[in-house]
Amino acid sequence: MTKLHLRANTFTLLQTVTSVGLSALAWVVTGVRPIWNGSQPSERQRIYFANHASHGDFILLSACLSEKVRARTHAVAAAEYWGKSRLRRYIAEDMLSSVLIHRQWTDEAQNPISIMLLVLDQGHSLILFPEGTRNTSDEPLLPFRSGLYNLSMARPEVELIPCWIENMSRVLPKGQFLPVPLLCRVVFGPAVTIAPGEDRRAFLERARQTLLALNPRPDRDD
């Protein structure tokens, strides 16, 4: 807990350099263009939730945020992948300032919701992929897992902003490490809130449909 607390509150020189460098690379390779459709850039605390098809998704989304907001926004990533080796963990935590969570956990200290709430309670924002894994299927968006609902119930004051990431799966296909130059867009939609009396399944499906509606090219998989 202490280690996470320090990392969530201290954006180190290495993380700053990495953040600026990756954002610049994202702009050069993809010419990424943020489209604010129903929401506006803001320094208020948020959970940005997005579709997930590539390891580069959070880099593209982060590149659309201001440097100040980026320094207090952490991508949530799977510990099963990024914690496999010291190098991966170093890249994820020390360089990218990501929050690693265990999708399969038994120890309460690894409870993903508790870990994410700890970051939120320090005033920071999150980038969350509610599908829970990279989407390699033919479906444009997988069903959402319950984390988004649980976080919003616990911290209703934190804005939930849907973000559709276009083309990143083509820029950095699964298993590839060298990006392919291709124009990308990130569409930021209106904030989503849990309606009074709305149950978990209804909210998650409504949030999913809100995200799907932001897809500028629904006839094509991204």
PDB file of C-alpha atoms in Angstrom:
ATOM      1  CA  MET A   1       0.000   0.000   0.000  1.00  0.00           C
ATOM      2  CA  THR A   2       2.805   2.415   0.886  1.00  0.00           C
ATOM      3  CA  LYS A   3       4.602   1.765  -2.399  1.00  0.00           C
ATOM      4  CA  LEU A   4       1.456   2.522  -4.387  1.00  0.00           C
ATOM      5  CA  HIS A   5       0.826   5.642  -2.321  1.00  0.00           C
ATOM      6  CA  LEU A   6       4.269   7.028  -3.103  1.00  0.00           C
ATOM      7  CA  ARG A   7       4.014   6.276  -6.801  1.00  0.00           C
ATOM      8  CA  ALA A   8       0.561   7.738  -7.089  1.00  0.00           C
ATOM      9  CA  ASN A   9       1.700  10.986  -5.502  1.00  0.00           C
ATOM     10  CA  THR A  10       5.121  11.384  -7.059  1.00  0.00           C
ATOM     11  CA  PHE A  11       5.481  11.856 -10.813  1.00  0.00           C
ATOM     12  CA  THR A  12       9.229  11.274 -11.076  1.00  0.00           C
ATOM     13  CA  LEU A  13      11.617  12.776 -13.594  1.00  0.00           C
ATOM     14  CA  LEU A  14      11.730   9.409 -15.385  1.00  0.00           C
ATOM     15  CA  GLN A  15       7.927   9.290 -15.587  1.00  0.00           C
ATOM     16  CA  THR A  16       7.788  12.888 -16.807  1.00  0.00           C
ATOM     17  CA  VAL A  17      10.348  12.247 -19.548  1.00  0.00           C
ATOM     18  CA  THR A  18       8.598   9.000 -20.527  1.00  0.00           C
ATOM     19  CA  SER A  19       5.184  10.692 -20.589  1.00  0.00           C
ATOM     20  CA  VAL A  20       6.354  13.582 -22.756  1.00  0.00           C
ATOM     21  CA  GLY A  21       8.339  11.275 -25.052  1.00  0.00           C
ATOM     22  CA  LEU A  22       5.499   8.791 -25.599  1.00  0.00           C
ATOM     23  CA  SER A  23       2.985  11.563 -26.163  1.00  0.00           C
ATOM     24  CA  ALA A  24       5.262  13.144 -28.758  1.00  0.00           C
ATOM     25  CA  LEU A  25       5.725   9.736 -30.413  1.00  0.00           C
ATOM     26  CA  ALA A  26       1.956   9.190 -30.468  1.00  0.00           C
ATOM     27  CA  TRP A  27       1.436  12.548 -32.169  1.00  0.00           C
ATOM     28  CA  VAL A  28       4.182  11.866 -34.725  1.00  0.00           C
ATOM     29  CA  VAL A  29       3.122   8.295 -35.584  1.00  0.00           C
ATOM     30  CA  THR A  30      -0.660   8.685 -35.445  1.00  0.00           C
ATOM     31  CA  GLY A  31      -1.329  12.415 -35.707  1.00  0.00           C
ATOM     32  CA  VAL A  32      -3.829  11.681 -32.926  1.00  0.00           C
ATOM     33  CA  ARG A  33      -6.747  14.082 -32.856  1.00  0.00           C
ATOM     34  CA  PRO A  34      -8.919  14.385 -29.744  1.00  0.00           C
ATOM     35  CA  ILE A  35     -12.598  15.010 -30.444  1.00  0.00           C
ATOM     36  CA  TRP A  36     -14.552  16.326 -27.450  1.00  0.00           C
ATOM     37  CA  ASN A  37     -18.136  15.343 -28.165  1.00  0.00           C
ATOM     38  CA  GLY A  38     -20.259  16.091 -25.113  1.00  0.00           C
ATOM     39  CA  SER A  39     -17.435  16.752 -22.657  1.00  0.00           C
ATOM     40  CA  GLN A  40     -14.519  19.159 -22.474  1.00  0.00           C
ATOM     41  CA  PRO A  41     -10.903  18.982 -21.271  1.00  0.00           C
ATOM     42  CA  SER A  42     -10.889  19.470 -17.522  1.00  0.00           C
ATOM     43  CA  GLU A  43      -8.596  19.177 -14.529  1.00  0.00           C
ATOM     44  CA  ARG A  44     -11.356  17.660 -12.402  1.00  0.00           C
ATOM     45  CA  GLN A  45     -10.954  14.090 -11.229  1.00  0.00           C
ATOM     46  CA  ARG A  46     -12.164  11.554 -13.755  1.00  0.00           C
ATOM     47  CA  ILE A  47     -12.256   7.915 -14.750  1.00  0.00           C
ATOM     48  CA  TYR A  48     -11.696   7.727 -18.498  1.00  0.00           C
ATOM     49  CA  PHE A  49     -13.115   4.406 -19.739  1.00  0.00           C
ATOM     50  CA  ALA A  50     -12.280   3.174 -23.216  1.00  0.00           C
ATOM     51  CA  ASN A  51     -12.337   0.313 -25.691  1.00  0.00           C
ATOM     52  CA  HIS A  52      -9.222  -1.845 -25.594  1.00  0.00           C
ATOM     53  CA  ALA A  53      -7.563  -3.521 -28.593  1.00  0.00           C
ATOM     54  CA  SER A  54      -3.859  -2.669 -28.185  1.00  0.00           C
ATOM     55  CA  HIS A  55      -1.178  -2.132 -25.542  1.00  0.00           C
ATOM     56  CA  GLY A  56      -0.825   1.354 -26.994  1.00  0.00           C
ATOM     57  CA  ASP A  57      -4.396   2.416 -26.191  1.00  0.00           C
ATOM     58  CA  PHE A  58      -3.621   4.245 -22.972  1.00  0.00           C
ATOM     59  CA  ILE A  59      -0.650   6.031 -24.569  1.00  0.00           C
ATOM     60  CA  LEU A  60      -2.907   7.415 -27.283  1.00  0.00           C
ATOM     61  CA  LEU A  61      -5.563   8.469 -24.788  1.00  0.00           C
ATOM     62  CA  SER A  62      -2.975  10.055 -22.472  1.00  0.00           C
ATOM     63  CA  ALA A  63      -1.507  12.015 -25.381  1.00  0.00           C
ATOM     64  CA  CYS A  64      -4.858  13.806 -25.702  1.00  0.00           C
ATOM     65  CA  LEU A  65      -4.672  15.112 -22.127  1.00  0.00           C
ATOM     66  CA  SER A  66      -2.751  18.160 -20.959  1.00  0.00           C
ATOM     67  CA  GLU A  67       0.618  17.581 -19.337  1.00  0.00           C
ATOM     68  CA  LYS A  68      -0.789  18.571 -15.935  1.00  0.00           C
ATOM     69  CA  VAL A  69      -3.732  16.173 -16.205  1.00  0.00           C
ATOM     70  CA  ARG A  70      -1.529  13.417 -17.608  1.00  0.00           C
ATOM     71  CA  ALA A  71       0.750  13.634 -14.556  1.00  0.00           C
ATOM     72  CA  ARG A  72      -2.193  12.742 -12.296  1.00  0.00           C
ATOM     73  CA  THR A  73      -3.839  10.130 -14.516  1.00  0.00           C
ATOM     74  CA  HIS A  74      -2.897   6.461 -14.231  1.00  0.00           C
ATOM     75  CA  ALA A  75      -3.753   3.613 -16.583  1.00  0.00           C
ATOM     76  CA  VAL A  76      -5.065   0.459 -14.919  1.00  0.00           C
ATOM     77  CA  ALA A  77      -3.210  -2.586 -16.251  1.00  0.00           C
ATOM     78  CA  ALA A  78      -3.244  -6.342 -15.639  1.00  0.00           C
ATOM     79  CA  ALA A  79      -0.608  -7.538 -13.178  1.00  0.00           C
ATOM     80  CA  GLU A  80      -0.778 -10.979 -14.783  1.00  0.00           C
ATOM     81  CA  TYR A  81       0.889  -9.489 -17.880  1.00  0.00           C
ATOM     82  CA  TRP A  82       2.820  -6.436 -16.708  1.00  0.00           C
ATOM     83  CA  GLY A  83       4.003  -8.075 -13.510  1.00  0.00           C
ATOM     84  CA  LYS A  84       5.388 -11.184 -15.186  1.00  0.00           C
ATOM     85  CA  SER A  85       8.986  -9.981 -15.048  1.00  0.00           C
ATOM     86  CA  ARG A  86      10.993  -7.262 -13.344  1.00  0.00           C
ATOM     87  CA  LEU A  87      11.437  -5.481 -16.685  1.00  0.00           C
ATOM     88  CA  ARG A  88       7.707  -5.387 -17.453  1.00  0.00           C
ATOM     89  CA  ARG A  89       6.881  -4.213 -13.934  1.00  0.00           C
ATOM     90  CA  TYR A  90       9.580  -1.545 -14.154  1.00  0.00           C
ATOM     91  CA  ILE A  91       8.167  -0.287 -17.457  1.00  0.00           C
ATOM     92  CA  ALA A  92       4.580  -0.303 -16.169  1.00  0.00           C
ATOM     93  CA  GLU A  93       5.094   1.192 -12.720  1.00  0.00           C
ATOM     94  CA  ASP A  94       8.321   3.174 -12.783  1.00  0.00           C
ATOM     95  CA  MET A  95       8.186   4.494 -16.335  1.00  0.00           C
ATOM     96  CA  LEU A  96       4.477   4.626 -17.178  1.00  0.00           C
ATOM     97  CA  SER A  97       3.073   5.184 -13.666  1.00  0.00           C
ATOM     98  CA  SER A  98       0.443   2.497 -14.259  1.00  0.00           C
ATOM     99  CA  VAL A  99      -1.658   0.876 -11.538  1.00  0.00           C
ATOM    100  CA  LEU A 100      -1.336  -2.902 -11.676  1.00  0.00           C
ATOM    101  CA  ILE A 101      -4.279  -5.015 -10.568  1.00  0.00           C
ATOM    102  CA  HIS A 102      -4.805  -8.772 -10.341  1.00  0.00           C
ATOM    103  CA  ARG A 103      -7.802 -10.047 -12.270  1.00  0.00           C
ATOM    104  CA  GLN A 104      -7.621 -13.333 -10.361  1.00  0.00           C
ATOM    105  CA  TRP A 105      -7.034 -12.489  -6.716  1.00  0.00           C
ATOM    106  CA  THR A 106      -7.459 -14.280  -3.398  1.00  0.00           C
ATOM    107  CA  ASP A 107      -5.601 -11.974  -1.005  1.00  0.00           C
ATOM    108  CA  GLU A 108      -7.643  -8.942   0.124  1.00  0.00           C
ATOM    109  CA  ALA A 109      -4.505  -6.818  -0.336  1.00  0.00           C
ATOM    110  CA  GLN A 110      -4.849  -7.514  -4.079  1.00  0.00           C
ATOM    111  CA  ASN A 111      -8.508  -6.460  -4.266  1.00  0.00           C
ATOM    112  CA  PRO A 112      -8.613  -4.425  -7.521  1.00  0.00           C
ATOM    113  CA  ILE A 113     -11.387  -2.097  -6.344  1.00  0.00           C
ATOM    114  CA  SER A 114      -9.526  -1.273  -3.116  1.00  0.00           C
ATOM    115  CA  ILE A 115      -6.343  -0.527  -5.065  1.00  0.00           C
ATOM    116  CA  MET A 116      -8.134   1.740  -7.548  1.00  0.00           C
ATOM    117  CA  LEU A 117     -10.022   3.514  -4.766  1.00  0.00           C
ATOM    118  CA  LEU A 118      -6.710   4.204  -3.033  1.00  0.00           C
ATOM    119  CA  VAL A 119      -5.514   6.048  -6.137  1.00  0.00           C
ATOM    120  CA  LEU A 120      -8.791   7.955  -6.459  1.00  0.00           C
ATOM    121  CA  ASP A 121      -8.667   8.917  -2.798  1.00  0.00           C
ATOM    122  CA  GLN A 122      -5.334  10.611  -3.456  1.00  0.00           C
ATOM    123  CA  GLY A 123      -7.081  12.889  -5.932  1.00  0.00           C
ATOM    124  CA  HIS A 124      -5.790  11.168  -9.051  1.00  0.00           C
ATOM    125  CA  SER A 125      -7.663  10.033 -12.154  1.00  0.00           C
ATOM    126  CA  LEU A 126      -7.730   6.638 -13.861  1.00  0.00           C
ATOM    127  CA  ILE A 127      -7.805   5.212 -17.368  1.00  0.00           C
ATOM    128  CA  LEU A 128      -9.894   2.058 -17.231  1.00  0.00           C
ATOM    129  CA  PHE A 129     -10.657  -0.585 -19.863  1.00  0.00           C
ATOM    130  CA  PRO A 130     -13.947  -2.087 -18.620  1.00  0.00           C
ATOM    131  CA  GLU A 131     -13.846  -5.004 -21.066  1.00  0.00           C
ATOM    132  CA  GLY A 132     -11.152  -6.376 -18.754  1.00  0.00           C
ATOM    133  CA  THR A 133      -8.871  -7.573 -21.542  1.00  0.00           C
ATOM    134  CA  ARG A 134      -7.802  -6.684 -25.068  1.00  0.00           C
ATOM    135  CA  ASN A 135     -10.599  -7.325 -27.537  1.00  0.00           C
ATOM    136  CA  THR A 136      -9.343  -9.653 -30.270  1.00  0.00           C
ATOM    137  CA  SER A 137     -12.825 -10.822 -31.287  1.00  0.00           C
ATOM    138  CA  ASP A 138     -15.002  -9.691 -34.198  1.00  0.00           C
ATOM    139  CA  GLU A 139     -17.267  -7.817 -31.773  1.00  0.00           C
ATOM    140  CA  PRO A 140     -16.661  -4.055 -31.620  1.00  0.00           C
ATOM    141  CA  LEU A 141     -16.882  -4.113 -27.817  1.00  0.00           C
ATOM    142  CA  LEU A 142     -16.949  -6.925 -25.259  1.00  0.00           C
ATOM    143  CA  PRO A 143     -19.371  -6.948 -22.306  1.00  0.00           C
ATOM    144  CA  PHE A 144     -18.232  -4.719 -19.445  1.00  0.00           C
ATOM    145  CA  ARG A 145     -17.003  -6.140 -16.172  1.00  0.00           C
ATOM    146  CA  SER A 146     -18.340  -4.748 -12.918  1.00  0.00           C
ATOM    147  CA  GLY A 147     -15.376  -2.543 -11.918  1.00  0.00           C
ATOM    148  CA  LEU A 148     -16.742   0.643 -13.497  1.00  0.00           C
ATOM    149  CA  TYR A 149     -20.022   0.262 -11.624  1.00  0.00           C
ATOM    150  CA  ASN A 150     -18.338  -0.532  -8.302  1.00  0.00           C
ATOM    151  CA  LEU A 151     -16.005   2.461  -8.559  1.00  0.00           C
ATOM    152  CA  SER A 152     -18.840   4.828  -9.409  1.00  0.00           C
ATOM    153  CA  MET A 153     -20.972   3.550  -6.550  1.00  0.00           C
ATOM    154  CA  ALA A 154     -18.083   4.046  -4.141  1.00  0.00           C
ATOM    155  CA  ARG A 155     -17.003   7.469  -5.492  1.00  0.00           C
ATOM    156  CA  PRO A 156     -20.010   9.020  -7.293  1.00  0.00           C
ATOM    157  CA  GLU A 157     -18.342  12.445  -7.386  1.00  0.00           C
ATOM    158  CA  VAL A 158     -15.708  11.189  -9.864  1.00  0.00           C
ATOM    159  CA  GLU A 159     -16.750  11.817 -13.478  1.00  0.00           C
ATOM    160  CA  LEU A 160     -16.963   8.818 -15.824  1.00  0.00           C
ATOM    161  CA  ILE A 161     -15.901   9.877 -19.319  1.00  0.00           C
ATOM    162  CA  PRO A 162     -16.299   7.398 -22.236  1.00  0.00           C
ATOM    163  CA  CYS A 163     -13.482   7.467 -24.804  1.00  0.00           C
ATOM    164  CA  TRP A 164     -13.527   5.682 -28.152  1.00  0.00           C
ATOM    165  CA  ILE A 165     -10.012   4.961 -29.444  1.00  0.00           C
ATOM    166  CA  GLU A 166      -9.927   4.578 -33.211  1.00  0.00           C
ATOM    167  CA  ASN A 167      -7.338   2.656 -35.267  1.00  0.00           C
ATOM    168  CA  MET A 168      -4.842   1.846 -32.494  1.00  0.00           C
ATOM    169  CA  SER A 169      -5.161  -1.885 -33.118  1.00  0.00           C
ATOM    170  CA  ARG A 170      -3.874  -1.209 -36.647  1.00  0.00           C
ATOM    171  CA  VAL A 171      -1.053   1.044 -35.471  1.00  0.00           C
ATOM    172  CA  LEU A 172       0.209  -1.502 -32.941  1.00  0.00           C
ATOM    173  CA  PRO A 173      -1.257  -4.952 -33.719  1.00  0.00           C
ATOM    174  CA  LYS A 174      -1.080  -7.695 -31.121  1.00  0.00           C
ATOM    175  CA  GLY A 175       2.405  -9.206 -30.934  1.00  0.00           C
ATOM    176  CA  GLN A 176       4.056  -6.265 -32.712  1.00  0.00           C
ATOM    177  CA  PHE A 177       6.440  -3.759 -31.153  1.00  0.00           C
ATOM    178  CA  LEU A 178       7.038  -1.327 -34.022  1.00  0.00           C
ATOM    179  CA  PRO A 179       4.105   1.024 -34.706  1.00  0.00           C
ATOM    180  CA  VAL A 180       2.650   1.485 -38.189  1.00  0.00           C
ATOM    181  CA  PRO A 181       2.037   5.164 -39.079  1.00  0.00           C
ATOM    182  CA  LEU A 182      -1.724   5.669 -39.317  1.00  0.00           C
ATOM    183  CA  LEU A 183      -4.074   8.502 -38.403  1.00  0.00           C
ATOM    184  CA  CYS A 184      -5.983   7.979 -35.152  1.00  0.00           C
ATOM    185  CA  ARG A 185      -8.721   9.740 -33.229  1.00  0.00           C
ATOM    186  CA  VAL A 186      -9.904   9.590 -29.631  1.00  0.00           C
ATOM    187  CA  VAL A 187     -13.538  10.615 -29.177  1.00  0.00           C
ATOM    188  CA  PHE A 188     -14.455  11.800 -25.669  1.00  0.00           C
ATOM    189  CA  GLY A 189     -18.176  11.551 -24.904  1.00  0.00           C
ATOM    190  CA  PRO A 190     -20.494  12.995 -22.260  1.00  0.00           C
ATOM    191  CA  ALA A 191     -20.100  11.944 -18.638  1.00  0.00           C
ATOM    192  CA  VAL A 192     -22.054   8.855 -17.565  1.00  0.00           C
ATOM    193  CA  THR A 193     -23.664   8.571 -14.129  1.00  0.00           C
ATOM    194  CA  ILE A 194     -25.585   5.839 -12.355  1.00  0.00           C
ATOM    195  CA  ALA A 195     -29.289   6.685 -12.383  1.00  0.00           C
ATOM    196  CA  PRO A 196     -31.273   6.409  -9.120  1.00  0.00           C
ATOM    197  CA  GLY A 197     -32.282   2.803  -8.613  1.00  0.00           C
ATOM    198  CA  GLU A 198     -30.316   1.596 -11.659  1.00  0.00           C
ATOM    199  CA  ASP A 199     -28.875  -1.860 -11.125  1.00  0.00           C
ATOM    200  CA  ARG A 200     -25.401  -3.025 -12.087  1.00  0.00           C
ATOM    201  CA  ARG A 201     -26.279  -4.847 -15.318  1.00  0.00           C
ATOM    202  CA  ALA A 202     -28.442  -2.018 -16.646  1.00  0.00           C
ATOM    203  CA  PHE A 203     -25.774   0.592 -15.915  1.00  0.00           C
ATOM    204  CA  LEU A 204     -22.942  -1.413 -17.463  1.00  0.00           C
ATOM    205  CA  GLU A 205     -24.932  -2.043 -20.638  1.00  0.00           C
ATOM    206  CA  ARG A 206     -25.916   1.640 -20.862  1.00  0.00           C
ATOM    207  CA  ALA A 207     -22.270   2.683 -20.368  1.00  0.00           C
ATOM    208  CA  ARG A 208     -21.248   0.173 -23.037  1.00  0.00           C
ATOM    209  CA  GLN A 209     -23.821   1.493 -25.499  1.00  0.00           C
ATOM    210  CA  THR A 210     -22.717   5.079 -24.771  1.00  0.00           C
ATOM    211  CA  LEU A 211     -19.144   4.119 -25.638  1.00  0.00           C
ATOM    212  CA  LEU A 212     -20.208   2.255 -28.789  1.00  0.00           C
ATOM    213  CA  ALA A 213     -22.153   5.318 -29.954  1.00  0.00           C
ATOM    214  CA  LEU A 214     -18.883   7.291 -30.056  1.00  0.00           C
ATOM    215  CA  ASN A 215     -17.358   5.003 -32.684  1.00  0.00           C
ATOM    216  CA  PRO A 216     -16.956   7.286 -35.749  1.00  0.00           C
ATOM    217  CA  ARG A 217     -16.855   4.246 -38.048  1.00  0.00           C
ATOM    218  CA  PRO A 218     -19.253   1.625 -36.621  1.00  0.00           C
ATOM    219  CA  ASP A 219     -19.046  -0.447 -39.807  1.00  0.00           C
ATOM    220  CA  ARG A 220     -15.365  -1.152 -39.153  1.00  0.00           C
ATOM    221  CA  ASP A 221     -13.567  -2.927 -36.301  1.00  0.00           C
ATOM    222  CA  ASP A 222     -10.989  -0.816 -34.455  1.00  0.00           C
TER     223      ASP A 222
END
